[in-house]
Amino acid sequence: MVQGQPSESKQLNLLPADEQSEPLRSDMTKIPFLDLKAQVQSIRTEADEAIARVLDSGQFILGVQGETLEREVAAFCGTKYAVAVASGTDALSLSLRASGIGRGDKVITSAFSFIATAEAIFSVGAIPVFVDIEPESFNLDPKGVEASVDASTQAILPVHLFGASAAMEPLMQIAEKHKLIVIEDCAQAIGAAIGGKRVGSFGHAGCLSFYPTKNLSAFGDAGMVVTNDAKILKKLRLIRQHGDSGGYQHQVLGTNSRLDEIQAAVLRVKLPKLDGWIQARRKRADIYREALKGIPEIQLPVENSGTTHVYHAFTVRVPKRDAVRKHLNEAGIGTQVYYPAILPSQPALRGLASGGSFPEATLAAASVLSLPLYPELSDGNTQRVAQVLREAVKAL
Ligand SMILES: *Cc1c(COP(=O)(O)O)cnc(C)c1O
């Protein structure tokens, strides 16, 4: 099941950790936290054909597949343009760079996210200023953002965590008032929307990841920036390919962050299915909600009215989280803790970031538990996860 994914597979714990040591009773179905093979099977023939066409074309980097995918993803997200890059992390750092964010600039971001959000800020020489979250959405609290703006602040980097939109309307108002750049981290939230407007289309740029575990995933690393800003588009196109404007004329110092045609072709097979997969995720979230309602110990994820949550993760809060997780694990159910520590207390960031205190993010890190949720998870297995979680909480 673990497919040699260096960073997240370790964190993801795709199968229960003690799988080998403690064989399950034979009447128990194992329910992995994630099952990437199921989706591959569902598109196998189309993907094989798409890959074969790339092999026959002899064009492997920056070709017709990548260009077409850019247009299709821009249309999906409701932006004018998109630029394919090598990963979601690159999407973040290159869009900061393309927006002119650099040394000494402060970038306000969420204290509760994946490390890549902070790494991207450091990668351009800027300083992250962490702000606490709203407890319901797990996302950046606009009041904290407003209070943190100072003369060095140049950008806000909201994260749409778990597939729930950050509060983009108040955040954009703050940005407009203080003339700040807004780069959205949409790595977990492609298709999420506020009033029908999709994330990535609010700020100056939206950053997507197509890492194999994300809602739209490649067979390897891949990412994209969506934007309505022609200047950012132009810069990104230069930066991702050594600043080359053609014929070895290097306008700026760039890097190599390109998307290959095989990944683009696979993503083009999957993109038309994404809306259906989002519906399937939402349906499973409904099953969880119905089966877990009215249990005071279990706090369910909140879907703010007027927003569309895409449930990259179905993240509940429970008391004695580690004991609950162990109970599920022993019943053969894989879960994940996104994330066990807030960004400012990650060992790599200690002493490097500025910001205040983060009581809500700290509470979240201590209580969150993400349950299995993917389009291919059967209704019966979704029910079973809920049932075992109810039992686990009762047994506390
Ligand atoms: C996955 C992820 C990223 C990084 O994307 P990669 O494609 O793995 O580089 C950034 N931010 C968040 C919130 C993510 O979940």
PDB file of N, CA and C in Angstrom, residues 146-236:
ATOM      1  N   GLU A 146      -5.860  40.714  10.677  1.00  0.00           N
ATOM      2  CA  GLU A 146      -5.945  42.185  10.731  1.00  0.00           C
ATOM      3  C   GLU A 146      -5.022  42.722  11.828  1.00  0.00           C
ATOM      4  N   ALA A 147      -5.033  42.057  12.983  1.00  0.00           N
ATOM      5  CA  ALA A 147      -4.236  42.523  14.119  1.00  0.00           C
ATOM      6  C   ALA A 147      -2.740  42.336  13.888  1.00  0.00           C
ATOM      7  N   SER A 148      -2.367  41.489  12.952  1.00  0.00           N
ATOM      8  CA  SER A 148      -0.942  41.182  12.752  1.00  0.00           C
ATOM      9  C   SER A 148      -0.295  41.987  11.638  1.00  0.00           C
ATOM     10  N   VAL A 149      -1.083  42.716  10.864  1.00  0.00           N
ATOM     11  CA  VAL A 149      -0.509  43.478   9.749  1.00  0.00           C
ATOM     12  C   VAL A 149       0.375  44.598  10.292  1.00  0.00           C
ATOM     13  N   ASP A 150       1.593  44.699   9.784  1.00  0.00           N
ATOM     14  CA  ASP A 150       2.435  45.864  10.109  1.00  0.00           C
ATOM     15  C   ASP A 150       3.103  46.370   8.823  1.00  0.00           C
ATOM     16  N   ALA A 151       4.035  47.306   8.965  1.00  0.00           N
ATOM     17  CA  ALA A 151       4.599  47.975   7.787  1.00  0.00           C
ATOM     18  C   ALA A 151       5.389  47.013   6.897  1.00  0.00           C
ATOM     19  N   SER A 152       5.873  45.901   7.455  1.00  0.00           N
ATOM     20  CA  SER A 152       6.639  44.944   6.639  1.00  0.00           C
ATOM     21  C   SER A 152       5.783  43.868   5.997  1.00  0.00           C
ATOM     22  N   THR A 153       4.494  43.848   6.353  1.00  0.00           N
ATOM     23  CA  THR A 153       3.634  42.797   5.808  1.00  0.00           C
ATOM     24  C   THR A 153       3.414  43.029   4.316  1.00  0.00           C
ATOM     25  N   GLN A 154       3.659  42.003   3.524  1.00  0.00           N
ATOM     26  CA  GLN A 154       3.460  42.127   2.074  1.00  0.00           C
ATOM     27  C   GLN A 154       2.426  41.161   1.528  1.00  0.00           C
ATOM     28  N   ALA A 155       2.129  40.107   2.273  1.00  0.00           N
ATOM     29  CA  ALA A 155       1.221  39.108   1.704  1.00  0.00           C
ATOM     30  C   ALA A 155       0.485  38.347   2.793  1.00  0.00           C
ATOM     31  N   ILE A 156      -0.654  37.765   2.390  1.00  0.00           N
ATOM     32  CA  ILE A 156      -1.385  36.818   3.226  1.00  0.00           C
ATOM     33  C   ILE A 156      -1.423  35.495   2.469  1.00  0.00           C
ATOM     34  N   LEU A 157      -1.170  34.415   3.195  1.00  0.00           N
ATOM     35  CA  LEU A 157      -1.183  33.089   2.560  1.00  0.00           C
ATOM     36  C   LEU A 157      -2.181  32.196   3.298  1.00  0.00           C
ATOM     37  N   PRO A 158      -3.478  32.316   2.968  1.00  0.00           N
ATOM     38  CA  PRO A 158      -4.462  31.460   3.632  1.00  0.00           C
ATOM     39  C   PRO A 158      -4.388  30.034   3.086  1.00  0.00           C
ATOM     40  N   VAL A 159      -4.681  29.077   3.945  1.00  0.00           N
ATOM     41  CA  VAL A 159      -4.693  27.663   3.572  1.00  0.00           C
ATOM     42  C   VAL A 159      -6.144  27.186   3.666  1.00  0.00           C
ATOM     43  N   HIS A 160      -6.608  26.478   2.654  1.00  0.00           N
ATOM     44  CA  HIS A 160      -7.950  25.882   2.707  1.00  0.00           C
ATOM     45  C   HIS A 160      -7.785  24.457   3.218  1.00  0.00           C
ATOM     46  N   LEU A 161      -7.684  24.336   4.530  1.00  0.00           N
ATOM     47  CA  LEU A 161      -7.289  23.051   5.111  1.00  0.00           C
ATOM     48  C   LEU A 161      -8.418  22.030   5.062  1.00  0.00           C
ATOM     49  N   PHE A 162      -8.059  20.810   4.812  1.00  0.00           N
ATOM     50  CA  PHE A 162      -8.974  19.645   4.797  1.00  0.00           C
ATOM     51  C   PHE A 162     -10.034  19.729   3.696  1.00  0.00           C
ATOM     52  N   GLY A 163      -9.976  20.759   2.852  1.00  0.00           N
ATOM     53  CA  GLY A 163     -10.995  20.923   1.810  1.00  0.00           C
ATOM     54  C   GLY A 163     -12.056  21.944   2.157  1.00  0.00           C
ATOM     55  N   ALA A 164     -11.889  22.662   3.283  1.00  0.00           N
ATOM     56  CA  ALA A 164     -12.832  23.713   3.683  1.00  0.00           C
ATOM     57  C   ALA A 164     -12.239  25.075   3.316  1.00  0.00           C
ATOM     58  N   SER A 165     -13.053  25.927   2.716  1.00  0.00           N
ATOM     59  CA  SER A 165     -12.548  27.241   2.309  1.00  0.00           C
ATOM     60  C   SER A 165     -12.208  28.095   3.509  1.00  0.00           C
ATOM     61  N   ALA A 166     -11.105  28.808   3.418  1.00  0.00           N
ATOM     62  CA  ALA A 166     -10.807  29.858   4.392  1.00  0.00           C
ATOM     63  C   ALA A 166     -11.776  31.015   4.145  1.00  0.00           C
ATOM     64  N   ALA A 167     -11.849  31.941   5.103  1.00  0.00           N
ATOM     65  CA  ALA A 167     -12.816  33.051   5.021  1.00  0.00           C
ATOM     66  C   ALA A 167     -12.307  34.100   4.028  1.00  0.00           C
ATOM     67  N   MET A 168     -12.442  33.802   2.722  1.00  0.00           N
ATOM     68  CA  MET A 168     -11.784  34.642   1.714  1.00  0.00           C
ATOM     69  C   MET A 168     -12.350  36.050   1.615  1.00  0.00           C
ATOM     70  N   GLU A 169     -13.652  36.221   1.901  1.00  0.00           N
ATOM     71  CA  GLU A 169     -14.195  37.573   1.742  1.00  0.00           C
ATOM     72  C   GLU A 169     -13.560  38.553   2.733  1.00  0.00           C
ATOM     73  N   PRO A 170     -13.614  38.282   4.049  1.00  0.00           N
ATOM     74  CA  PRO A 170     -12.916  39.204   4.959  1.00  0.00           C
ATOM     75  C   PRO A 170     -11.403  39.276   4.714  1.00  0.00           C
ATOM     76  N   LEU A 171     -10.790  38.172   4.334  1.00  0.00           N
ATOM     77  CA  LEU A 171      -9.340  38.212   4.096  1.00  0.00           C
ATOM     78  C   LEU A 171      -9.003  39.110   2.907  1.00  0.00           C
ATOM     79  N   MET A 172      -9.826  39.055   1.854  1.00  0.00           N
ATOM     80  CA  MET A 172      -9.561  39.917   0.697  1.00  0.00           C
ATOM     81  C   MET A 172      -9.790  41.391   1.044  1.00  0.00           C
ATOM     82  N   GLN A 173     -10.773  41.642   1.932  1.00  0.00           N
ATOM     83  CA  GLN A 173     -10.987  43.039   2.347  1.00  0.00           C
ATOM     84  C   GLN A 173      -9.765  43.581   3.088  1.00  0.00           C
ATOM     85  N   ILE A 174      -9.215  42.759   3.977  1.00  0.00           N
ATOM     86  CA  ILE A 174      -8.009  43.179   4.712  1.00  0.00           C
ATOM     87  C   ILE A 174      -6.872  43.415   3.720  1.00  0.00           C
ATOM     88  N   ALA A 175      -6.745  42.508   2.754  1.00  0.00           N
ATOM     89  CA  ALA A 175      -5.658  42.624   1.774  1.00  0.00           C
ATOM     90  C   ALA A 175      -5.800  43.902   0.948  1.00  0.00           C
ATOM     91  N   GLU A 176      -7.031  44.194   0.548  1.00  0.00           N
ATOM     92  CA  GLU A 176      -7.234  45.393  -0.264  1.00  0.00           C
ATOM     93  C   GLU A 176      -6.925  46.652   0.537  1.00  0.00           C
ATOM     94  N   LYS A 177      -7.378  46.649   1.803  1.00  0.00           N
ATOM     95  CA  LYS A 177      -7.154  47.809   2.661  1.00  0.00           C
ATOM     96  C   LYS A 177      -5.656  48.094   2.828  1.00  0.00           C
ATOM     97  N   HIS A 178      -4.857  47.038   2.987  1.00  0.00           N
ATOM     98  CA  HIS A 178      -3.424  47.229   3.261  1.00  0.00           C
ATOM     99  C   HIS A 178      -2.561  46.958   2.033  1.00  0.00           C
ATOM    100  N   LYS A 179      -3.191  46.787   0.880  1.00  0.00           N
ATOM    101  CA  LYS A 179      -2.477  46.531  -0.386  1.00  0.00           C
ATOM    102  C   LYS A 179      -1.529  45.325  -0.278  1.00  0.00           C
ATOM    103  N   LEU A 180      -2.093  44.213   0.122  1.00  0.00           N
ATOM    104  CA  LEU A 180      -1.299  42.993   0.287  1.00  0.00           C
ATOM    105  C   LEU A 180      -1.602  42.000  -0.827  1.00  0.00           C
ATOM    106  N   ILE A 181      -0.590  41.236  -1.165  1.00  0.00           N
ATOM    107  CA  ILE A 181      -0.763  40.113  -2.109  1.00  0.00           C
ATOM    108  C   ILE A 181      -1.438  38.967  -1.354  1.00  0.00           C
ATOM    109  N   VAL A 182      -2.317  38.232  -2.035  1.00  0.00           N
ATOM    110  CA  VAL A 182      -2.930  37.048  -1.420  1.00  0.00           C
ATOM    111  C   VAL A 182      -2.623  35.820  -2.272  1.00  0.00           C
ATOM    112  N   ILE A 183      -1.929  34.870  -1.674  1.00  0.00           N
ATOM    113  CA  ILE A 183      -1.631  33.603  -2.347  1.00  0.00           C
ATOM    114  C   ILE A 183      -2.393  32.512  -1.592  1.00  0.00           C
ATOM    115  N   GLU A 184      -3.301  31.831  -2.271  1.00  0.00           N
ATOM    116  CA  GLU A 184      -4.102  30.793  -1.608  1.00  0.00           C
ATOM    117  C   GLU A 184      -3.414  29.430  -1.709  1.00  0.00           C
ATOM    118  N   ASP A 185      -3.310  28.746  -0.575  1.00  0.00           N
ATOM    119  CA  ASP A 185      -2.824  27.361  -0.580  1.00  0.00           C
ATOM    120  C   ASP A 185      -4.045  26.452  -0.728  1.00  0.00           C
ATOM    121  N   CYS A 186      -4.273  26.019  -1.975  1.00  0.00           N
ATOM    122  CA  CYS A 186      -5.446  25.186  -2.303  1.00  0.00           C
ATOM    123  C   CYS A 186      -5.047  23.719  -2.444  1.00  0.00           C
ATOM    124  N   ALA A 187      -3.906  23.340  -1.882  1.00  0.00           N
ATOM    125  CA  ALA A 187      -3.395  21.981  -2.099  1.00  0.00           C
ATOM    126  C   ALA A 187      -4.408  20.913  -1.700  1.00  0.00           C
ATOM    127  N   GLN A 188      -5.215  21.199  -0.669  1.00  0.00           N
ATOM    128  CA  GLN A 188      -6.177  20.204  -0.193  1.00  0.00           C
ATOM    129  C   GLN A 188      -7.599  20.503  -0.656  1.00  0.00           C
ATOM    130  N   ALA A 189      -7.771  21.498  -1.521  1.00  0.00           N
ATOM    131  CA  ALA A 189      -9.137  22.017  -1.667  1.00  0.00           C
ATOM    132  C   ALA A 189      -9.577  22.321  -3.087  1.00  0.00           C
ATOM    133  N   ILE A 190      -8.970  21.710  -4.104  1.00  0.00           N
ATOM    134  CA  ILE A 190      -9.436  22.005  -5.466  1.00  0.00           C
ATOM    135  C   ILE A 190     -10.939  21.732  -5.559  1.00  0.00           C
ATOM    136  N   GLY A 191     -11.679  22.699  -6.069  1.00  0.00           N
ATOM    137  CA  GLY A 191     -13.135  22.544  -6.217  1.00  0.00           C
ATOM    138  C   GLY A 191     -13.940  23.109  -5.058  1.00  0.00           C
ATOM    139  N   ALA A 192     -13.310  23.357  -3.918  1.00  0.00           N
ATOM    140  CA  ALA A 192     -14.039  23.967  -2.800  1.00  0.00           C
ATOM    141  C   ALA A 192     -14.487  25.369  -3.211  1.00  0.00           C
ATOM    142  N   ALA A 193     -15.631  25.809  -2.687  1.00  0.00           N
ATOM    143  CA  ALA A 193     -16.184  27.070  -3.179  1.00  0.00           C
ATOM    144  C   ALA A 193     -16.879  27.845  -2.077  1.00  0.00           C
ATOM    145  N   ILE A 194     -16.944  29.155  -2.288  1.00  0.00           N
ATOM    146  CA  ILE A 194     -17.728  30.047  -1.434  1.00  0.00           C
ATOM    147  C   ILE A 194     -18.727  30.727  -2.363  1.00  0.00           C
ATOM    148  N   GLY A 195     -20.013  30.507  -2.104  1.00  0.00           N
ATOM    149  CA  GLY A 195     -21.038  31.061  -2.991  1.00  0.00           C
ATOM    150  C   GLY A 195     -20.817  30.655  -4.441  1.00  0.00           C
ATOM    151  N   GLY A 196     -20.378  29.447  -4.665  1.00  0.00           N
ATOM    152  CA  GLY A 196     -20.173  28.944  -6.019  1.00  0.00           C
ATOM    153  C   GLY A 196     -18.855  29.363  -6.654  1.00  0.00           C
ATOM    154  N   LYS A 197     -18.122  30.290  -6.020  1.00  0.00           N
ATOM    155  CA  LYS A 197     -16.828  30.739  -6.572  1.00  0.00           C
ATOM    156  C   LYS A 197     -15.730  29.859  -5.982  1.00  0.00           C
ATOM    157  N   ARG A 198     -14.941  29.279  -6.847  1.00  0.00           N
ATOM    158  CA  ARG A 198     -13.993  28.265  -6.372  1.00  0.00           C
ATOM    159  C   ARG A 198     -12.713  28.864  -5.797  1.00  0.00           C
ATOM    160  N   VAL A 199     -12.167  28.171  -4.820  1.00  0.00           N
ATOM    161  CA  VAL A 199     -10.924  28.630  -4.210  1.00  0.00           C
ATOM    162  C   VAL A 199      -9.823  28.660  -5.265  1.00  0.00           C
ATOM    163  N   GLY A 200      -8.896  29.571  -5.074  1.00  0.00           N
ATOM    164  CA  GLY A 200      -7.848  29.791  -6.059  1.00  0.00           C
ATOM    165  C   GLY A 200      -8.171  30.975  -6.950  1.00  0.00           C
ATOM    166  N   SER A 201      -9.471  31.337  -6.990  1.00  0.00           N
ATOM    167  CA  SER A 201      -9.876  32.450  -7.858  1.00  0.00           C
ATOM    168  C   SER A 201     -10.098  33.733  -7.074  1.00  0.00           C
ATOM    169  N   PHE A 202      -9.890  33.690  -5.743  1.00  0.00           N
ATOM    170  CA  PHE A 202     -10.100  34.890  -4.914  1.00  0.00           C
ATOM    171  C   PHE A 202      -8.840  35.763  -4.870  1.00  0.00           C
ATOM    172  N   GLY A 203      -7.713  35.145  -4.611  1.00  0.00           N
ATOM    173  CA  GLY A 203      -6.470  35.882  -4.400  1.00  0.00           C
ATOM    174  C   GLY A 203      -5.743  36.189  -5.706  1.00  0.00           C
ATOM    175  N   HIS A 204      -4.482  36.633  -5.579  1.00  0.00           N
ATOM    176  CA  HIS A 204      -3.680  36.901  -6.773  1.00  0.00           C
ATOM    177  C   HIS A 204      -3.258  35.605  -7.437  1.00  0.00           C
ATOM    178  N   ALA A 205      -3.095  34.550  -6.635  1.00  0.00           N
ATOM    179  CA  ALA A 205      -2.743  33.243  -7.194  1.00  0.00           C
ATOM    180  C   ALA A 205      -3.261  32.158  -6.265  1.00  0.00           C
ATOM    181  N   GLY A 206      -3.620  31.020  -6.848  1.00  0.00           N
ATOM    182  CA  GLY A 206      -4.057  29.854  -6.078  1.00  0.00           C
ATOM    183  C   GLY A 206      -3.137  28.693  -6.402  1.00  0.00           C
ATOM    184  N   CYS A 207      -2.719  27.979  -5.374  1.00  0.00           N
ATOM    185  CA  CYS A 207      -1.690  26.940  -5.556  1.00  0.00           C
ATOM    186  C   CYS A 207      -2.285  25.561  -5.342  1.00  0.00           C
ATOM    187  N   LEU A 208      -2.136  24.717  -6.358  1.00  0.00           N
ATOM    188  CA  LEU A 208      -2.699  23.371  -6.316  1.00  0.00           C
ATOM    189  C   LEU A 208      -1.578  22.348  -6.212  1.00  0.00           C
ATOM    190  N   SER A 209      -1.863  21.262  -5.522  1.00  0.00           N
ATOM    191  CA  SER A 209      -0.961  20.111  -5.491  1.00  0.00           C
ATOM    192  C   SER A 209      -1.694  18.929  -6.097  1.00  0.00           C
ATOM    193  N   PHE A 210      -0.982  18.176  -6.926  1.00  0.00           N
ATOM    194  CA  PHE A 210      -1.544  16.932  -7.468  1.00  0.00           C
ATOM    195  C   PHE A 210      -0.782  15.736  -6.914  1.00  0.00           C
ATOM    196  N   TYR A 211      -0.232  15.884  -5.727  1.00  0.00           N
ATOM    197  CA  TYR A 211       0.433  14.784  -5.012  1.00  0.00           C
ATOM    198  C   TYR A 211      -0.538  13.589  -4.954  1.00  0.00           C
ATOM    199  N   PRO A 212      -0.013  12.360  -4.978  1.00  0.00           N
ATOM    200  CA  PRO A 212      -0.908  11.194  -5.107  1.00  0.00           C
ATOM    201  C   PRO A 212      -2.044  11.074  -4.088  1.00  0.00           C
ATOM    202  N   THR A 213      -1.937  11.716  -2.937  1.00  0.00           N
ATOM    203  CA  THR A 213      -3.025  11.595  -1.960  1.00  0.00           C
ATOM    204  C   THR A 213      -4.059  12.718  -2.063  1.00  0.00           C
ATOM    205  N   LYS A 214      -3.808  13.705  -2.911  1.00  0.00           N
ATOM    206  CA  LYS A 214      -4.722  14.855  -2.960  1.00  0.00           C
ATOM    207  C   LYS A 214      -5.988  14.520  -3.753  1.00  0.00           C
ATOM    208  N   ASN A 215      -6.990  15.401  -3.709  1.00  0.00           N
ATOM    209  CA  ASN A 215      -8.288  15.071  -4.317  1.00  0.00           C
ATOM    210  C   ASN A 215      -8.193  14.893  -5.838  1.00  0.00           C
ATOM    211  N   LEU A 216      -7.322  15.650  -6.482  1.00  0.00           N
ATOM    212  CA  LEU A 216      -6.989  15.400  -7.891  1.00  0.00           C
ATOM    213  C   LEU A 216      -5.508  15.068  -7.907  1.00  0.00           C
ATOM    214  N   SER A 217      -5.181  13.834  -8.292  1.00  0.00           N
ATOM    215  CA  SER A 217      -3.817  13.374  -8.029  1.00  0.00           C
ATOM    216  C   SER A 217      -3.171  12.782  -9.268  1.00  0.00           C
ATOM    217  N   ALA A 218      -1.875  13.031  -9.375  1.00  0.00           N
ATOM    218  CA  ALA A 218      -1.076  12.484 -10.467  1.00  0.00           C
ATOM    219  C   ALA A 218      -0.501  11.129 -10.045  1.00  0.00           C
ATOM    220  N   PHE A 219       0.272  10.515 -10.927  1.00  0.00           N
ATOM    221  CA  PHE A 219       0.996   9.287 -10.580  1.00  0.00           C
ATOM    222  C   PHE A 219       2.430   9.657 -10.194  1.00  0.00           C
ATOM    223  N   GLY A 220       2.555  10.718  -9.430  1.00  0.00           N
ATOM    224  CA  GLY A 220       3.867  11.222  -9.036  1.00  0.00           C
ATOM    225  C   GLY A 220       3.650  12.634  -8.522  1.00  0.00           C
ATOM    226  N   ASP A 221       4.708  13.433  -8.501  1.00  0.00           N
ATOM    227  CA  ASP A 221       4.573  14.825  -8.057  1.00  0.00           C
ATOM    228  C   ASP A 221       4.089  15.709  -9.202  1.00  0.00           C
ATOM    229  N   ALA A 222       3.265  16.678  -8.878  1.00  0.00           N
ATOM    230  CA  ALA A 222       2.810  17.659  -9.858  1.00  0.00           C
ATOM    231  C   ALA A 222       2.089  18.773  -9.112  1.00  0.00           C
ATOM    232  N   GLY A 223       2.076  19.967  -9.702  1.00  0.00           N
ATOM    233  CA  GLY A 223       1.371  21.084  -9.083  1.00  0.00           C
ATOM    234  C   GLY A 223       0.989  22.110 -10.123  1.00  0.00           C
ATOM    235  N   MET A 224       0.233  23.117  -9.702  1.00  0.00           N
ATOM    236  CA  MET A 224      -0.193  24.151 -10.646  1.00  0.00           C
ATOM    237  C   MET A 224      -0.544  25.428  -9.899  1.00  0.00           C
ATOM    238  N   VAL A 225      -0.341  26.554 -10.576  1.00  0.00           N
ATOM    239  CA  VAL A 225      -0.785  27.846 -10.047  1.00  0.00           C
ATOM    240  C   VAL A 225      -1.908  28.340 -10.950  1.00  0.00           C
ATOM    241  N   VAL A 226      -3.020  28.731 -10.347  1.00  0.00           N
ATOM    242  CA  VAL A 226      -4.084  29.371 -11.135  1.00  0.00           C
ATOM    243  C   VAL A 226      -4.102  30.858 -10.771  1.00  0.00           C
ATOM    244  N   THR A 227      -4.376  31.700 -11.758  1.00  0.00           N
ATOM    245  CA  THR A 227      -4.334  33.145 -11.509  1.00  0.00           C
ATOM    246  C   THR A 227      -5.149  33.897 -12.563  1.00  0.00           C
ATOM    247  N   ASN A 228      -5.586  35.103 -12.190  1.00  0.00           N
ATOM    248  CA  ASN A 228      -6.207  36.012 -13.155  1.00  0.00           C
ATOM    249  C   ASN A 228      -5.239  37.115 -13.558  1.00  0.00           C
ATOM    250  N   ASP A 229      -4.033  37.073 -12.996  1.00  0.00           N
ATOM    251  CA  ASP A 229      -3.081  38.176 -13.127  1.00  0.00           C
ATOM    252  C   ASP A 229      -2.071  37.850 -14.239  1.00  0.00           C
ATOM    253  N   ALA A 230      -2.156  38.606 -15.335  1.00  0.00           N
ATOM    254  CA  ALA A 230      -1.295  38.313 -16.489  1.00  0.00           C
ATOM    255  C   ALA A 230       0.188  38.500 -16.169  1.00  0.00           C
ATOM    256  N   LYS A 231       0.491  39.419 -15.233  1.00  0.00           N
ATOM    257  CA  LYS A 231       1.913  39.628 -14.891  1.00  0.00           C
ATOM    258  C   LYS A 231       2.465  38.440 -14.137  1.00  0.00           C
ATOM    259  N   ILE A 232       1.675  37.941 -13.183  1.00  0.00           N
ATOM    260  CA  ILE A 232       2.114  36.759 -12.422  1.00  0.00           C
ATOM    261  C   ILE A 232       2.259  35.573 -13.374  1.00  0.00           C
ATOM    262  N   LEU A 233       1.319  35.439 -14.287  1.00  0.00           N
ATOM    263  CA  LEU A 233       1.385  34.359 -15.275  1.00  0.00           C
ATOM    264  C   LEU A 233       2.692  34.404 -16.056  1.00  0.00           C
ATOM    265  N   LYS A 234       3.019  35.598 -16.543  1.00  0.00           N
ATOM    266  CA  LYS A 234       4.205  35.752 -17.381  1.00  0.00           C
ATOM    267  C   LYS A 234       5.468  35.407 -16.595  1.00  0.00           C
ATOM    268  N   LYS A 235       5.527  35.903 -15.354  1.00  0.00           N
ATOM    269  CA  LYS A 235       6.707  35.638 -14.525  1.00  0.00           C
ATOM    270  C   LYS A 235       6.838  34.159 -14.208  1.00  0.00           C
ATOM    271  N   LEU A 236       5.690  33.543 -13.868  1.00  0.00           N
ATOM    272  CA  LEU A 236       5.730  32.110 -13.530  1.00  0.00           C
ATOM    273  C   LEU A 236       6.232  31.285 -14.704  1.00  0.00           C
TER     274      LEU A 236
END
